[in-house]
PDB file of C-alpha atoms in Angstrom:
ATOM      1  CA  MET A 251      11.587  16.228  13.502  1.00 42.00           C
ATOM      2  CA  ASP A 252      10.082  18.502  10.831  1.00 43.00           C
ATOM      3  CA  HIS A 253       9.779  16.092   7.791  1.00 44.00           C
ATOM      4  CA  ALA A 254       7.956  18.911   5.716  1.00 43.00           C
ATOM      5  CA  MET A 255      10.919  20.997   6.000  1.00 41.00           C
ATOM      6  CA  HIS A 256      13.225  18.225   5.025  1.00 46.00           C
ATOM      7  CA  HIS A 257      11.233  17.252   1.869  1.00 42.00           C
ATOM      8  CA  ASP A 258      10.890  20.898   0.855  1.00 44.00           C
ATOM      9  CA  HIS A 259      14.418  20.982   0.087  1.00 45.00           C
ATOM     10  CA  GLU A 260      14.603  17.766  -2.091  1.00 54.00           C
ATOM     11  CA  ASP A 261      14.776  18.081  -5.638  1.00 72.00           C
ATOM     12  CA  GLY A 262      12.072  16.692  -7.915  1.00 80.00           C
ATOM     13  CA  SER A 263      13.886  13.439  -8.845  1.00 86.00           C
ATOM     14  CA  SER A 264      14.829  12.762  -5.123  1.00 90.00           C
ATOM     15  CA  LEU A 265      11.341  13.423  -3.962  1.00 90.00           C
ATOM     16  CA  THR A 266       9.996  10.993  -6.764  1.00 93.00           C
ATOM     17  CA  ARG A 267      12.526   8.247  -5.624  1.00 92.00           C
ATOM     18  CA  THR A 268      11.396   8.697  -2.121  1.00 89.00           C
ATOM     19  CA  ALA A 269       7.863   8.294  -3.261  1.00 92.00           C
ATOM     20  CA  ILE A 270       8.667   5.196  -5.305  1.00 93.00           C
ATOM     21  CA  SER A 271      10.304   3.646  -2.224  1.00 90.00           C
ATOM     22  CA  ALA A 272       7.236   4.483  -0.099  1.00 89.00           C
ATOM     23  CA  THR A 273       4.958   3.070  -2.665  1.00 93.00           C
ATOM     24  CA  LEU A 274       7.144  -0.164  -2.932  1.00 93.00           C
ATOM     25  CA  HIS A 275       6.965  -0.592   0.786  1.00 88.00           C
ATOM     26  CA  CYS A 276       3.119  -0.029   0.561  1.00 89.00           C
ATOM     27  CA  LEU A 277       2.843  -2.511  -2.421  1.00 93.00           C
ATOM     28  CA  THR A 278       4.503  -5.154  -0.400  1.00 95.00           C
ATOM     29  CA  GLY A 279       1.775  -5.116   2.268  1.00 93.00           C
ATOM     30  CA  CYS A 280      -0.970  -4.707  -0.257  1.00 92.00           C
ATOM     31  CA  ALA A 281       0.291  -7.541  -2.415  1.00 94.00           C
ATOM     32  CA  ILE A 282       0.533  -9.919   0.478  1.00 96.00           C
ATOM     33  CA  GLY A 283      -2.933  -9.062   1.668  1.00 95.00           C
ATOM     34  CA  GLU A 284      -4.454  -9.037  -1.729  1.00 91.00           C
ATOM     35  CA  VAL A 285      -2.903 -12.381  -2.842  1.00 89.00           C
ATOM     36  CA  LEU A 286      -3.768 -13.988   0.523  1.00 94.00           C
ATOM     37  CA  GLY A 287      -7.361 -12.666   0.556  1.00 93.00           C
ATOM     38  CA  MET A 288      -8.143 -13.552  -3.065  1.00 86.00           C
ATOM     39  CA  ALA A 289      -6.519 -17.034  -2.683  1.00 85.00           C
ATOM     40  CA  LEU A 290      -8.466 -17.767   0.476  1.00 92.00           C
ATOM     41  CA  ALA A 291     -11.697 -16.444  -1.004  1.00 90.00           C
ATOM     42  CA  THR A 292     -11.163 -18.449  -4.144  1.00 83.00           C
ATOM     43  CA  ALA A 293     -10.273 -21.617  -2.341  1.00 85.00           C
ATOM     44  CA  LEU A 294     -13.316 -21.140  -0.064  1.00 90.00           C
ATOM     45  CA  GLY A 295     -15.632 -20.370  -2.912  1.00 87.00           C
ATOM     46  CA  TRP A 296     -16.649 -16.930  -1.759  1.00 91.00           C
ATOM     47  CA  GLY A 297     -18.390 -14.473  -3.924  1.00 90.00           C
ATOM     48  CA  ASN A 298     -16.925 -11.340  -5.402  1.00 89.00           C
ATOM     49  CA  THR A 299     -18.017  -8.991  -2.710  1.00 92.00           C
ATOM     50  CA  ALA A 300     -16.418 -11.319   0.123  1.00 94.00           C
ATOM     51  CA  SER A 301     -13.381 -11.771  -2.033  1.00 91.00           C
ATOM     52  CA  ILE A 302     -12.798  -8.085  -2.411  1.00 93.00           C
ATOM     53  CA  ALA A 303     -13.669  -7.391   1.182  1.00 95.00           C
ATOM     54  CA  ALA A 304     -11.121  -9.985   2.336  1.00 95.00           C
ATOM     55  CA  SER A 305      -8.464  -8.848   0.214  1.00 94.00           C
ATOM     56  CA  VAL A 306      -8.906  -5.093   0.937  1.00 95.00           C
ATOM     57  CA  THR A 307      -8.955  -5.884   4.638  1.00 96.00           C
ATOM     58  CA  LEU A 308      -5.833  -7.988   4.630  1.00 97.00           C
ATOM     59  CA  ALA A 309      -4.011  -5.486   2.438  1.00 96.00           C
ATOM     60  CA  PHE A 310      -4.495  -2.848   5.096  1.00 97.00           C
ATOM     61  CA  VAL A 311      -3.614  -5.402   7.910  1.00 97.00           C
ATOM     62  CA  PHE A 312      -0.386  -6.306   6.089  1.00 96.00           C
ATOM     63  CA  GLY A 313       0.342  -2.787   5.098  1.00 94.00           C
ATOM     64  CA  TYR A 314      -0.005  -1.233   8.565  1.00 95.00           C
ATOM     65  CA  ALA A 315       1.852  -4.292   9.978  1.00 95.00           C
ATOM     66  CA  LEU A 316       4.946  -3.739   7.776  1.00 92.00           C
ATOM     67  CA  THR A 317       4.922  -0.078   8.656  1.00 91.00           C
ATOM     68  CA  SER A 318       4.593  -0.938  12.485  1.00 94.00           C
ATOM     69  CA  ILE A 319       7.539  -3.408  12.751  1.00 93.00           C
ATOM     70  CA  PRO A 320      10.360  -0.680  12.540  1.00 90.00           C
ATOM     71  CA  LEU A 321       8.401   1.580  14.807  1.00 92.00           C
ATOM     72  CA  PHE A 322       7.982  -1.000  17.534  1.00 95.00           C
ATOM     73  CA  LYS A 323      11.839  -1.731  17.107  1.00 94.00           C
ATOM     74  CA  ALA A 324      12.434   1.917  17.682  1.00 92.00           C
ATOM     75  CA  GLY A 325      10.622   1.539  21.071  1.00 94.00           C
ATOM     76  CA  LEU A 326       7.421   3.422  20.210  1.00 94.00           C
ATOM     77  CA  SER A 327       4.264   2.580  22.147  1.00 95.00           C
ATOM     78  CA  LEU A 328       1.205   0.797  20.620  1.00 95.00           C
ATOM     79  CA  ARG A 329      -0.602   4.146  20.700  1.00 95.00           C
ATOM     80  CA  GLN A 330       2.288   6.037  18.812  1.00 93.00           C
ATOM     81  CA  VAL A 331       2.729   3.166  16.318  1.00 94.00           C
ATOM     82  CA  ALA A 332      -0.932   3.091  15.465  1.00 94.00           C
ATOM     83  CA  GLY A 333      -1.144   6.803  14.893  1.00 93.00           C
ATOM     84  CA  LEU A 334       2.012   6.815  12.727  1.00 91.00           C
ATOM     85  CA  ALA A 335       0.927   3.788  10.730  1.00 92.00           C
ATOM     86  CA  LEU A 336      -2.556   5.341  10.122  1.00 93.00           C
ATOM     87  CA  ALA A 337      -1.004   8.623   9.011  1.00 90.00           C
ATOM     88  CA  ALA A 338       1.715   6.917   6.824  1.00 88.00           C
ATOM     89  CA  ASP A 339      -0.255   4.468   4.948  1.00 92.00           C
ATOM     90  CA  THR A 340      -3.965   4.979   4.855  1.00 94.00           C
ATOM     91  CA  PHE A 341      -4.255   7.131   1.781  1.00 94.00           C
ATOM     92  CA  SER A 342      -1.617   5.189  -0.174  1.00 93.00           C
ATOM     93  CA  ILE A 343      -3.339   1.802   0.707  1.00 95.00           C
ATOM     94  CA  ALA A 344      -6.731   3.175  -0.107  1.00 96.00           C
ATOM     95  CA  THR A 345      -5.589   4.367  -3.529  1.00 95.00           C
ATOM     96  CA  MET A 346      -3.862   1.131  -4.114  1.00 95.00           C
ATOM     97  CA  GLU A 347      -6.867  -0.897  -3.139  1.00 95.00           C
ATOM     98  CA  LEU A 348      -9.341   1.088  -5.068  1.00 95.00           C
ATOM     99  CA  LEU A 349      -7.419   0.764  -8.329  1.00 94.00           C
ATOM    100  CA  ASP A 350      -6.485  -2.844  -7.736  1.00 92.00           C
ATOM    101  CA  SER A 351     -10.049  -3.865  -7.029  1.00 92.00           C
ATOM    102  CA  LEU A 352     -11.510  -2.019  -9.926  1.00 94.00           C
ATOM    103  CA  THR A 353      -8.872  -3.551 -12.092  1.00 93.00           C
ATOM    104  CA  ILE A 354      -9.712  -7.076 -11.107  1.00 91.00           C
ATOM    105  CA  LEU A 355     -13.465  -6.449 -11.388  1.00 92.00           C
ATOM    106  CA  ILE A 356     -13.175  -5.057 -15.101  1.00 95.00           C
ATOM    107  CA  VAL A 357     -10.798  -7.968 -16.251  1.00 95.00           C
ATOM    108  CA  PRO A 358     -13.185 -10.413 -17.958  1.00 95.00           C
ATOM    109  CA  GLY A 359     -13.175 -13.665 -15.965  1.00 94.00           C
ATOM    110  CA  ALA A 360     -10.736 -12.501 -13.399  1.00 91.00           C
ATOM    111  CA  MET A 361     -13.052 -12.918 -10.372  1.00 88.00           C
ATOM    112  CA  ASP A 362     -14.060 -16.382 -11.531  1.00 86.00           C
ATOM    113  CA  ALA A 363     -10.563 -17.629 -12.209  1.00 87.00           C
ATOM    114  CA  GLY A 364      -9.151 -20.409 -10.014  1.00 83.00           C
ATOM    115  CA  LEU A 365      -5.819 -20.420  -8.167  1.00 84.00           C
ATOM    116  CA  ASP A 366      -4.412 -22.706 -10.896  1.00 89.00           C
ATOM    117  CA  ASP A 367      -5.435 -20.268 -13.606  1.00 92.00           C
ATOM    118  CA  VAL A 368      -2.843 -17.927 -15.376  1.00 95.00           C
ATOM    119  CA  LEU A 369      -6.000 -15.360 -15.534  1.00 95.00           C
ATOM    120  CA  PHE A 370      -5.921 -15.235 -11.690  1.00 90.00           C
ATOM    121  CA  TRP A 371      -2.265 -14.438 -11.368  1.00 92.00           C
ATOM    122  CA  GLY A 372      -1.940 -12.310 -14.403  1.00 95.00           C
ATOM    123  CA  SER A 373      -4.851 -10.003 -13.558  1.00 94.00           C
ATOM    124  CA  MET A 374      -3.446  -9.971  -9.846  1.00 92.00           C
ATOM    125  CA  ALA A 375       0.006  -8.918 -11.194  1.00 94.00           C
ATOM    126  CA  GLY A 376      -1.507  -6.408 -13.666  1.00 95.00           C
ATOM    127  CA  ALA A 377      -3.881  -4.791 -11.075  1.00 95.00           C
ATOM    128  CA  LEU A 378      -1.020  -4.392  -8.518  1.00 94.00           C
ATOM    129  CA  PHE A 379       1.122  -2.798 -11.381  1.00 95.00           C
ATOM    130  CA  ILE A 380      -1.633  -0.292 -12.147  1.00 96.00           C
ATOM    131  CA  ALA A 381      -2.335   0.471  -8.386  1.00 95.00           C
ATOM    132  CA  PHE A 382       1.422   0.984  -7.829  1.00 96.00           C
ATOM    133  CA  TRP A 383       1.726   3.552 -10.460  1.00 96.00           C
ATOM    134  CA  ALA A 384      -1.522   5.299  -9.381  1.00 95.00           C
ATOM    135  CA  ALA A 385      -0.188   5.540  -5.690  1.00 95.00           C
ATOM    136  CA  VAL A 386       3.280   6.916  -6.622  1.00 96.00           C
ATOM    137  CA  PRO A 387       1.913  10.415  -7.352  1.00 95.00           C
ATOM    138  CA  VAL A 388      -0.324  10.160  -4.235  1.00 94.00           C
ATOM    139  CA  ASN A 389       2.860   9.355  -2.092  1.00 92.00           C
ATOM    140  CA  ARG A 390       4.829  11.984  -3.782  1.00 94.00           C
ATOM    141  CA  TRP A 391       2.223  14.716  -3.004  1.00 93.00           C
ATOM    142  CA  LEU A 392       1.953  13.438   0.584  1.00 91.00           C
ATOM    143  CA  ILE A 393       5.612  13.326   1.129  1.00 91.00           C
ATOM    144  CA  SER A 394       6.153  16.737  -0.261  1.00 91.00           C
ATOM    145  CA  ARG A 395       3.827  18.058   2.505  1.00 89.00           C
ATOM    146  CA  GLY A 396       5.396  16.032   5.222  1.00 88.00           C
ATOM    147  CA  LYS A 397       2.646  13.558   5.360  1.00 85.00           C
ATOM    148  CA  GLY A 398       2.357   9.950   4.451  1.00 82.00           C
ATOM    149  CA  HIS A 399       5.479   8.105   4.685  1.00 80.00           C
ATOM    150  CA  ALA A 400       7.328  11.179   5.593  1.00 79.00           C
ATOM    151  CA  VAL A 401       5.956  10.744   9.089  1.00 79.00           C
ATOM    152  CA  VAL A 402       7.795   7.359   9.447  1.00 81.00           C
ATOM    153  CA  HIS A 403      10.704   7.977   7.157  1.00 72.00           C
ATOM    154  CA  ALA A 404      13.114   8.378  10.066  1.00 70.00           C
ATOM    155  CA  TYR A 405      12.246   5.006  11.462  1.00 72.00           C
ATOM    156  CA  HIS A 406      13.091   2.943   8.343  1.00 67.00           C
TER     157      HIS A 406
END
């Protein structure tokens, strides 16, 4: 299936809606990984570097996992799923994680806030919001070229 050809015929608003949908999908995996990583690191008393590493790693794991589920259900092999998930999500997750991590780092006290602190949850929500809107144009650009989520769109 030629996804690039399909998306070349979409108007701008339709392409933007598709990019927002893809970014919401990506945000779900990133948010699960981010919250779990930060919560675990905070509960275990890890430092900033370990906290961010855990969050970023888990964001990629959950992002790829959520993309993989419908691909496995469609009967694709592990090798096919891995290639498609990497192609669909890597740039989007990387964009989100870069902006998310930078935001958390620059919010005063966010990295030191406990799980029972509004600052922890507020900075996390704000960082994910910023990361989402940074990734929408990235996904729009990728989809318009038949890349990113365009490679798995038929399976969702």
